[in-house]
Structures are given as structure tokens and as C-alpha cells.
Coordinates of C-alpha atoms and ligand atoms in Angstrom, one line a residue:
X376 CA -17.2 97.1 -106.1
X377 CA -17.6 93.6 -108.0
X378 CA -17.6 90.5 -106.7
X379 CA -14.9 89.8 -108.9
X380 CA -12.4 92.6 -107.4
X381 CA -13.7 92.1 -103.9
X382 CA -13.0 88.0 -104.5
X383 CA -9.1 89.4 -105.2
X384 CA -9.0 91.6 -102.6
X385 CA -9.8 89.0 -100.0
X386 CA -6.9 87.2 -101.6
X387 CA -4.2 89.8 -101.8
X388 CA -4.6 92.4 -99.9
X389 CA -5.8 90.6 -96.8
X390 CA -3.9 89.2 -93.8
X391 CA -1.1 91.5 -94.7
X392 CA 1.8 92.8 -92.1
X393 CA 2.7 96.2 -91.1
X394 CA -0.5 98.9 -92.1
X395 CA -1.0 100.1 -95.6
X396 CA -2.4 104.2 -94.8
X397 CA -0.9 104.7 -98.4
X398 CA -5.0 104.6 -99.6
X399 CA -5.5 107.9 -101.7
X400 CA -2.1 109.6 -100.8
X401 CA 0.3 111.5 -103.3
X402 CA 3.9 109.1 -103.4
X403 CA 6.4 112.8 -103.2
X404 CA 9.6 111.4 -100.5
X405 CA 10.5 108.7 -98.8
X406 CA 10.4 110.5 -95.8
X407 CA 6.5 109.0 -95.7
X408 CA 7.7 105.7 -95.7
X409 CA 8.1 103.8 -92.4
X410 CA 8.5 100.3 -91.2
X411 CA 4.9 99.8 -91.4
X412 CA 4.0 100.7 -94.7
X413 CA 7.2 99.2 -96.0
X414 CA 6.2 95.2 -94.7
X415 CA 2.8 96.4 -96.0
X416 CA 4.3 96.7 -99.2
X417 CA 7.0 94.5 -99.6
X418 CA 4.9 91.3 -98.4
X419 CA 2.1 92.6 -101.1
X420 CA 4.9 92.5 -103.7
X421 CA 5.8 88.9 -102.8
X422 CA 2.0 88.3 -103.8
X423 CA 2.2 90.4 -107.4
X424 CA 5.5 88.4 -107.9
X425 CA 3.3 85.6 -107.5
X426 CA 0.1 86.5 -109.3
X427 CA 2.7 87.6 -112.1
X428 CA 4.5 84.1 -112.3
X429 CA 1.3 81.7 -111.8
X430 CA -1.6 83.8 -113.9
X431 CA 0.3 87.0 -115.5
X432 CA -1.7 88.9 -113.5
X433 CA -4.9 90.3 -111.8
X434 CA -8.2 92.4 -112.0
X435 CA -7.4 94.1 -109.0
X436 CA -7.3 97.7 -110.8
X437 CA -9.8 97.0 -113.5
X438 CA -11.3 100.2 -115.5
X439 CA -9.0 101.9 -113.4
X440 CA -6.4 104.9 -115.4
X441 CA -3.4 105.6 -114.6
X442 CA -1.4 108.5 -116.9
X443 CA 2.7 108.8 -117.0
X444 CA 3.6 111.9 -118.0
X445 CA 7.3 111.7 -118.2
X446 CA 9.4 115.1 -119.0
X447 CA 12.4 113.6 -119.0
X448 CA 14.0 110.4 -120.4
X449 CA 12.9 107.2 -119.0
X450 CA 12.7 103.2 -119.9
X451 CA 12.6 101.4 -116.6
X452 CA 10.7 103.7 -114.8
X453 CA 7.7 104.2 -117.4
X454 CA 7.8 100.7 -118.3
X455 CA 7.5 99.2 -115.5
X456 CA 4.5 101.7 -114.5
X457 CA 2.7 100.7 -117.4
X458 CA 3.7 97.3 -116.8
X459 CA 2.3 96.9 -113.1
X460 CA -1.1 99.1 -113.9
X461 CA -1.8 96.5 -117.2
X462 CA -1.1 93.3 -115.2
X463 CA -3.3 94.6 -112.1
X464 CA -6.1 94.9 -115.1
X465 CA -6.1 98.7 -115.4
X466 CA -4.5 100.5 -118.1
X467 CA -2.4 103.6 -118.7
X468 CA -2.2 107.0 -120.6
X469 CA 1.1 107.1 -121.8
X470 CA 2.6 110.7 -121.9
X471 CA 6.4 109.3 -121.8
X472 CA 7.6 109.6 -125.3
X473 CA 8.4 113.1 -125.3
X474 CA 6.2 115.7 -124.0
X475 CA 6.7 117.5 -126.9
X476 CA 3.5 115.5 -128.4
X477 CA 1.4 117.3 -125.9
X478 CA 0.4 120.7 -125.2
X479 CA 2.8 121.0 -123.1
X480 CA 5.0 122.1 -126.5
X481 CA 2.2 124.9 -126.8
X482 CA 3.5 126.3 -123.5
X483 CA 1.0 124.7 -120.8
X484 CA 1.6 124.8 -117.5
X485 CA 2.3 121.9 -114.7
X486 CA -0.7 122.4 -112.9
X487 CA -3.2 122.7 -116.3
X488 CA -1.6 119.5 -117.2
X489 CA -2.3 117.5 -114.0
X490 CA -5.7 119.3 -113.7
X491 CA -6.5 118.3 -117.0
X492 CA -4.8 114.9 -116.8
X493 CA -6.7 114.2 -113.5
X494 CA -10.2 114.4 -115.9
X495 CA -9.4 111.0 -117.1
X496 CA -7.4 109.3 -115.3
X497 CA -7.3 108.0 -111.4
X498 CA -4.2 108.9 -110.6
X499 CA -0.8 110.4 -112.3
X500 CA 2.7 109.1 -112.2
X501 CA 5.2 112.3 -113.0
X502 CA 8.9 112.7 -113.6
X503 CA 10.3 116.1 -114.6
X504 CA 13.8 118.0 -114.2
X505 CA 13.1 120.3 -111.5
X506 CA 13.4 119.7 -107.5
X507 CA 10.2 120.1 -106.3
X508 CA 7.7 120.2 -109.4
X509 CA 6.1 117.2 -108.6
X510 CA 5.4 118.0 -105.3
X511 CA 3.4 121.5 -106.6
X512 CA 1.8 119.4 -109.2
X513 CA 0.6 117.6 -106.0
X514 CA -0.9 120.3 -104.8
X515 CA -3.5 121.2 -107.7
X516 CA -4.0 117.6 -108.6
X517 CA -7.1 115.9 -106.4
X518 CA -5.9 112.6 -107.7
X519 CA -3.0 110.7 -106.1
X520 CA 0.6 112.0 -108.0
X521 CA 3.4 109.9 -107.7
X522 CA 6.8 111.1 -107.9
X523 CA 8.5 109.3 -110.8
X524 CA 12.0 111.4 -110.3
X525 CA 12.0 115.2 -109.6
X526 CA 15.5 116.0 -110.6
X527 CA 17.9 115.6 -108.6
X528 CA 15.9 115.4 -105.6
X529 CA 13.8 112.0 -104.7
X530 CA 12.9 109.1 -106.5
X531 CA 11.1 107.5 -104.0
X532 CA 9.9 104.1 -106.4
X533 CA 13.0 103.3 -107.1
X534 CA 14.2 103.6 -103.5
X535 CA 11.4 101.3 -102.5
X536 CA 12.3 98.7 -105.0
X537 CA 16.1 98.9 -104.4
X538 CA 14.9 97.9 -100.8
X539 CA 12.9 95.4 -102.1
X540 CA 15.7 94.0 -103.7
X541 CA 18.3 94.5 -100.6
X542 CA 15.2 91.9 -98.7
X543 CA 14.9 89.5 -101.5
X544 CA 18.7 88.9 -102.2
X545 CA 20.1 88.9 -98.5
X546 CA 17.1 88.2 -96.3
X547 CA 16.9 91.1 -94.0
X548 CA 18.3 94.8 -94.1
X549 CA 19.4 95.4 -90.4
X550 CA 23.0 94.6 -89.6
X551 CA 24.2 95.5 -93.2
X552 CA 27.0 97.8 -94.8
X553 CA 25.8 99.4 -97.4
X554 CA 28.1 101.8 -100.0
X555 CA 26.6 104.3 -102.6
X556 CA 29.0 104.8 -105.2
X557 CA 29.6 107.3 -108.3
X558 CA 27.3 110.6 -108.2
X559 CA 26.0 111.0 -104.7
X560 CA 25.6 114.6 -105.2
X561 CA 23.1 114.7 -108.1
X562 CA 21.7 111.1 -108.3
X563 CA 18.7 111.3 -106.9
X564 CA 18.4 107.4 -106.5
X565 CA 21.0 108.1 -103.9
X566 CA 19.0 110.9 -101.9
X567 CA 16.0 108.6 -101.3
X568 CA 17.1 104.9 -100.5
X569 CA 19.7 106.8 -98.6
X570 CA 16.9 108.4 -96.2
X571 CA 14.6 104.9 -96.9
X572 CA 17.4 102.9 -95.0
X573 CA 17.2 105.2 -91.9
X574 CA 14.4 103.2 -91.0
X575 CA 17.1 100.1 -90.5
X576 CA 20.2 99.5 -88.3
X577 CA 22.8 99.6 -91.7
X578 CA 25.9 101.0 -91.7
X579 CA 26.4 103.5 -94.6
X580 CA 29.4 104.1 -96.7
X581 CA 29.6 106.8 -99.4
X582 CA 32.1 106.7 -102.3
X583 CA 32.7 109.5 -104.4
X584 CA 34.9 112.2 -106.1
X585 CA 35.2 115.0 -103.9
X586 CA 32.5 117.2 -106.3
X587 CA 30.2 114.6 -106.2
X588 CA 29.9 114.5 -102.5
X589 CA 26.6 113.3 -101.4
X590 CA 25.0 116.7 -100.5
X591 CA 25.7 118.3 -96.7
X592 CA 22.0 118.1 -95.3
X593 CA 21.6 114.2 -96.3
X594 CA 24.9 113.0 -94.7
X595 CA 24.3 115.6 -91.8
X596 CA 20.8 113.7 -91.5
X597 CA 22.9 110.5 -91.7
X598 CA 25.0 111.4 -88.6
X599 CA 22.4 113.2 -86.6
X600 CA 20.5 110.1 -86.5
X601 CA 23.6 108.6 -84.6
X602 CA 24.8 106.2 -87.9
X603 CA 28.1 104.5 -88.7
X604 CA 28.7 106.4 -91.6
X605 CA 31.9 107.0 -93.6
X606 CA 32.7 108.9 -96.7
X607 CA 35.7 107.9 -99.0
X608 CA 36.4 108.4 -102.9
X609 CA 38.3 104.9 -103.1
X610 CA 36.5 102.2 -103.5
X611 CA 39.0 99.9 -101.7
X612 CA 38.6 101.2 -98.9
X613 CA 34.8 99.7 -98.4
X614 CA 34.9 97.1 -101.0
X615 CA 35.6 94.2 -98.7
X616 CA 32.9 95.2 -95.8
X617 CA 30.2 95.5 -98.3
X618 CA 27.0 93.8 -98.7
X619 CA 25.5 95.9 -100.9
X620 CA 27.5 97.8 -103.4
X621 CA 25.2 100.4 -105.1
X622 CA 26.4 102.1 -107.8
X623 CA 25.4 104.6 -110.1
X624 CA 25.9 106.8 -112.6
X625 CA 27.0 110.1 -113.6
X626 CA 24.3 112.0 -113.8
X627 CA 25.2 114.1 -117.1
X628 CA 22.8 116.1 -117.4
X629 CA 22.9 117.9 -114.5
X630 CA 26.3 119.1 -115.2
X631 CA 26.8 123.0 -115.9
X632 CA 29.9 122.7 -117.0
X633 CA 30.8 119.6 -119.4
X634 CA 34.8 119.7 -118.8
X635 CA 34.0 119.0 -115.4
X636 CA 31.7 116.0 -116.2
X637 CA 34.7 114.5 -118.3
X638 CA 37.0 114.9 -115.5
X639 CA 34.4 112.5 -113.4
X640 CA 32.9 110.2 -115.5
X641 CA 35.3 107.2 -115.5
X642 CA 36.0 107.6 -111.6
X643 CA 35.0 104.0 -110.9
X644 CA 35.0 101.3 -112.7
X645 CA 33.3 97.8 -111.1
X646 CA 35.2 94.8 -112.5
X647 CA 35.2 91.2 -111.6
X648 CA 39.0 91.6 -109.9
X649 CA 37.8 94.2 -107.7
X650 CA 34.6 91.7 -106.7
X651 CA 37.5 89.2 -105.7
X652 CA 38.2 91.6 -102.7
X653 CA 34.1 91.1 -102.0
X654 CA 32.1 88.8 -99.5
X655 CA 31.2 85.9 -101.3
X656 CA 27.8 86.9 -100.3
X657 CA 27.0 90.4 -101.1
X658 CA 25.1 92.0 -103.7
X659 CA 26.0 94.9 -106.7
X660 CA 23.5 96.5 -107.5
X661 CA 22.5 99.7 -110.0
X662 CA 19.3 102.0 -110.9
X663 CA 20.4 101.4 -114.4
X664 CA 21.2 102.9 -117.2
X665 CA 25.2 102.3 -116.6
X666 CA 27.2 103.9 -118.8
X667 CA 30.5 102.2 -118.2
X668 CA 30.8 102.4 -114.3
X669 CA 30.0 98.3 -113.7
X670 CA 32.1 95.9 -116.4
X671 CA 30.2 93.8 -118.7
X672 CA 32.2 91.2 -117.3
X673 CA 30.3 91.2 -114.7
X674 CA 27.5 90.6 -115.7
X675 CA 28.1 86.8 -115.0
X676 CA 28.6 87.3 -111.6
X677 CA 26.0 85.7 -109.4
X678 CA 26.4 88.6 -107.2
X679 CA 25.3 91.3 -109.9
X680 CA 21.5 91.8 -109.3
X681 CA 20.9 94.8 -111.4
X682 CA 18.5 93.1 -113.9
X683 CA 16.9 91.0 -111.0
X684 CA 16.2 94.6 -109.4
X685 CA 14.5 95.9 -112.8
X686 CA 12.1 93.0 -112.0
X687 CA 11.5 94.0 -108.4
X688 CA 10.7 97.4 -109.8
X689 CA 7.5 95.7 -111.6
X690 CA 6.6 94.1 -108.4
X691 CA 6.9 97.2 -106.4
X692 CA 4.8 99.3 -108.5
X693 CA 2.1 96.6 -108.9
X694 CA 1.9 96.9 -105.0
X695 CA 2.1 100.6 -104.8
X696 CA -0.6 101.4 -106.9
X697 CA -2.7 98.9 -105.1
X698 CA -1.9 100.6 -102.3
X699 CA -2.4 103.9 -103.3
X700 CA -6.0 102.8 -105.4
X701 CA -7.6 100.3 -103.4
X702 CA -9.0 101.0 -100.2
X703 CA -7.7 99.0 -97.4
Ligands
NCD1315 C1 17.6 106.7 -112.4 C2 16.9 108.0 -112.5 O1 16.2 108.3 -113.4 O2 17.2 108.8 -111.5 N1 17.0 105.8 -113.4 C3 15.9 105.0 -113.0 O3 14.9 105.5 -112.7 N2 16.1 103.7 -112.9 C4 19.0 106.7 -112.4 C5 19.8 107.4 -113.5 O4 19.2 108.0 -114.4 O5 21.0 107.4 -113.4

């Protein structure tokens, strides 16, 4: 290593709480996240939040590759990957604009892809539409894979930077009440900060229409692990005990049946008189993209941290991938 990178290592990832042990791992579920990795992480984000505002960035990843191959839509997600690996010095293959420019579209498989993929690059970041196809990508790959969405199973990133933004808007995680609200059955957002918070003493709240329950084996998970936990589908009913008010959207796509989309789609709708029944201090937040569930309106709110959390995301994955590329 140069003395450059080692000069920024001594910097950044030094003196750090909580362990890293992320070094060289594939990133598939939450469920390998615990209280030590995550003050690893989240005080190495407060440093690339730093290193982003005072320089731009750093050579911590220099000459190091990173591909995205994305087989389904994404803007936040890729971006932000791209985003973190460039401003950490390293740069990016960018399979993300429809994988239907890549052999892929001439019928190749998951694993030739990542086998091939894993030729140039030093590690992958994947998103595709089936439960459990990152995870067997994992298993061909040598390289580190990280899960970038696997339908509507985990998103674990997103999770971590939702966290992220829980700690940087009200200080601390334990002692909160926290609602999920819109699609808990298929929003896969949902399935991993859900199991991410089980680290913390929360309280959790789920808001839905009865067919988009959160599925049985994550709120049986919930319960087993001795929680407060209460499910509703009115959002009055938790609006006022609140501090976190994460809402999301109707995951479209995973619908079978359209008519029974439309019946859904407009369940909820977040506007500034229903945040007058809110704690003063409390945040809303969303995975974005909303598609009418949160009002423009309020947008103005100070409470609304939705686009602060798309920044978080950047600082997230500029610690991750340290994590996962630099030897501890
Ligand atoms: C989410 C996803 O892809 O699961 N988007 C994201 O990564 N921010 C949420 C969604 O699509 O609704």
C-alpha cells in the first residue's frame, strides 16, 4: 500500500468505535449487522461526511473498481454507489442503465455475469427482482457482492442509511417509536431496517391495508424478540406517538393483479394537517421515489428528512465500501 493511502488510513479509519469485521465480506441481510459494526460504520460516515464537505473527497480506494449491475430500476441507489466509490478515489463500471446493453440480453446467466464481472472489478454492487439472486450470485463471485435490493426481500444499504439518518436527526435510536407505513408486505426497505432496529430498544408500529401486511415471519420475529409492537391500518392511531414516521411506497411492480394495486395505492396520504397531530420533534422520512403517499406540501416541513436521508445514503456507502475494501 502507498504512503499516500496508508497517510488516509491513519486518518479515517483509525481510533474508530465498535469493530469493523466487514473487511472482504459479501453485504446480503442485515441480519449481519450488529451494534458493533454499526458504531463502526456510522462514526466512519461522520468522517466521509466530513472529508466530503472540507476536500470533496479522498484517495482512500484509489485504482480500486467497483461494478453496479442493476436489473432493475434505480436512481438513488446506483447513484449514490457511484457517488461514494468516485469520491473515495476509485471508480465504477456502470451496468445500471438497463441490462439489456449487456450480455445479459443474449441470455447469460447470474453467475457468468458476476464471474466475469469479478475479472475486473474488486467488488460488485447488485440489484435484481428475485428474493435470493444476489445471495447465489454471492456464492460464485470471490469478490465481495453487495446486495443493492433483491426484490422484495432485503435492502440492507438503505436500511443502514435510514439508520444513519434516525442517529443524525434525533441523536440516538433507543427509547423511540417508530411506524412503517404503506407497503410492509412487499417493500423490501421495510424487511431490513425493520430487523436492523432489533439491535435497539424501539418500539415498533406497523401501518398498512390489511393486504399489505408486513409479512408473518418478520412481525413474528418482532414479537418473539419480546417488542412493543402494534399493527394498525390508520394512521391516527400512531401518528401522535411517533418519532419516526417511515413511509413508503406502493411497490407496483410486485403486484399480480393491477385492480388490486388501484384499490391500495392512495391508502395514505402524509399532509401537513396530519403532521399537526405530530411531536414537534420527530422525523418523516421515505426510501424515495414517492408517488403521492407524502404531500408536496410538506416538503417545507422542518420535520421532512427524506432528501437529507438521500445524502446520508452517500455517506453510508462511502463507509461501507471502505469497510468492505480496506483491511482494518
Ligand atoms: C427502494 C427500493 O428500491 O426498494 N428505493 C431505494 O432504493 N431508495 C424503495 C422503492 O422502490 O419504493
Amino acid at each position: 500500500m502507498d504512503q499516500a493511502i496508508t497517510g488516509h488510513r491513519t486518518t479515517l479509519l483509525e481510533g474508530l468505535p465498535g469493530k469493523n469485521g466487514l473487511y472482504g465480506q459479501d453485504i446480503l441481510a442485515v441480519s449481519q449487522f450488529d451494534r458493533e459494526n454499526l458504531d463502526y460504520l456510522f462514526a466512519l460516515a461522520e468522517r466521509m461526511r466530513d472529508v466530503v464537505e472540507t476536500d470533496g473527497g479522498v484517495d482512500l480506494l484509489k485504482h480500486r473498481v467497483l461494478a453496479a449491475l442493476f436489473y432493475e430500476p434505480s436512481t438513488r441507489t446506483s447513484a449514490s454507489f457511484i457517488a461514494a466509490m468516485e469520491r473515495l478515489g476509485g471508480s465504477v463500471i456502470p451496468i445500471t442503465q438497463g441490462v439489456q446493453f449487456s450480455s445479459v440480453s443474449k441470455g447469460e446467466s447470474l453467475p457468468d455475469t458476476v464471474r466475469t464481472l469479478e475479472q475486473y472489478a474488486d467488488a460488485i454492487v447488485l440489484r435484481h427482482p428475485e428474493t435470493g439472486s444476489v445471495a447465489i450470485a454471492a456464492r460464485y463471485a470471490q469478490k465481495p457482492v453487495i446486495n443493492a435490493g433483491d426484490g422484495t426481500g432485503e435492502h440492507p444499504t438503505q436500511a443502514l442509511l435510514d439508520l444513519f439518518t434516525i442517529l443524525e436527526e434525533l441523536g440516538t435510536i433507543d427509547g423511540l417509536t417508530v411506524a412503517m407505513v404503506g407497503d410492509l408486505r412487499f417493500g423490501r426497505t421495510v424487511h431490513s431496517l425493520t430487523q436492523l432496529l432489533l439491535n435497539y430498544d424501539v418500539r415498533l408500529r406497523f401501518v398498512s391495508p390489511e393486504i399489505l401486511r408486513a409479512p408473518l415471519d418478520l412481525t413474528n420475529k418482532v414479537r418473539d424478540a419480546g417488542y412493543d409492537m402494534r399493527e394498525t391500518y390508520d394512521v391516527h392511531d400512531v401518528i401522535g406517538e411517533a418519532d419516526v414516521l417511515y413511509v413508503t411506497r406502493v411497490q407496483k411492480e410486485r403486484f399480480s393483479d393491477l385492480a388490486q394495486y388501484e384499490q391500495v395505492k392512495d391508502y395514505y396520504l402524509i399532509s401537513p394537517a396530519l403532521l399537526e397531530r405530530a411531536k414537534p420533534k420527530m422525523v418523516v422520512m421515505h426510501p424515495l421515489p414517492r408517488v403521492g403517499e407524502i404531500s408536496y406540501e410538506v416538503d417545507e416541513d422542518p420535520r421532512a428528512a427524506y432528501f437529507r436521508q438521500v445524502r446520508n445514503g452517500l455517506y453510508i456507502r462511502m463507509a461501507l465500501l471502505a469497510a468492505v475494501l480496506c483491511p482494518a
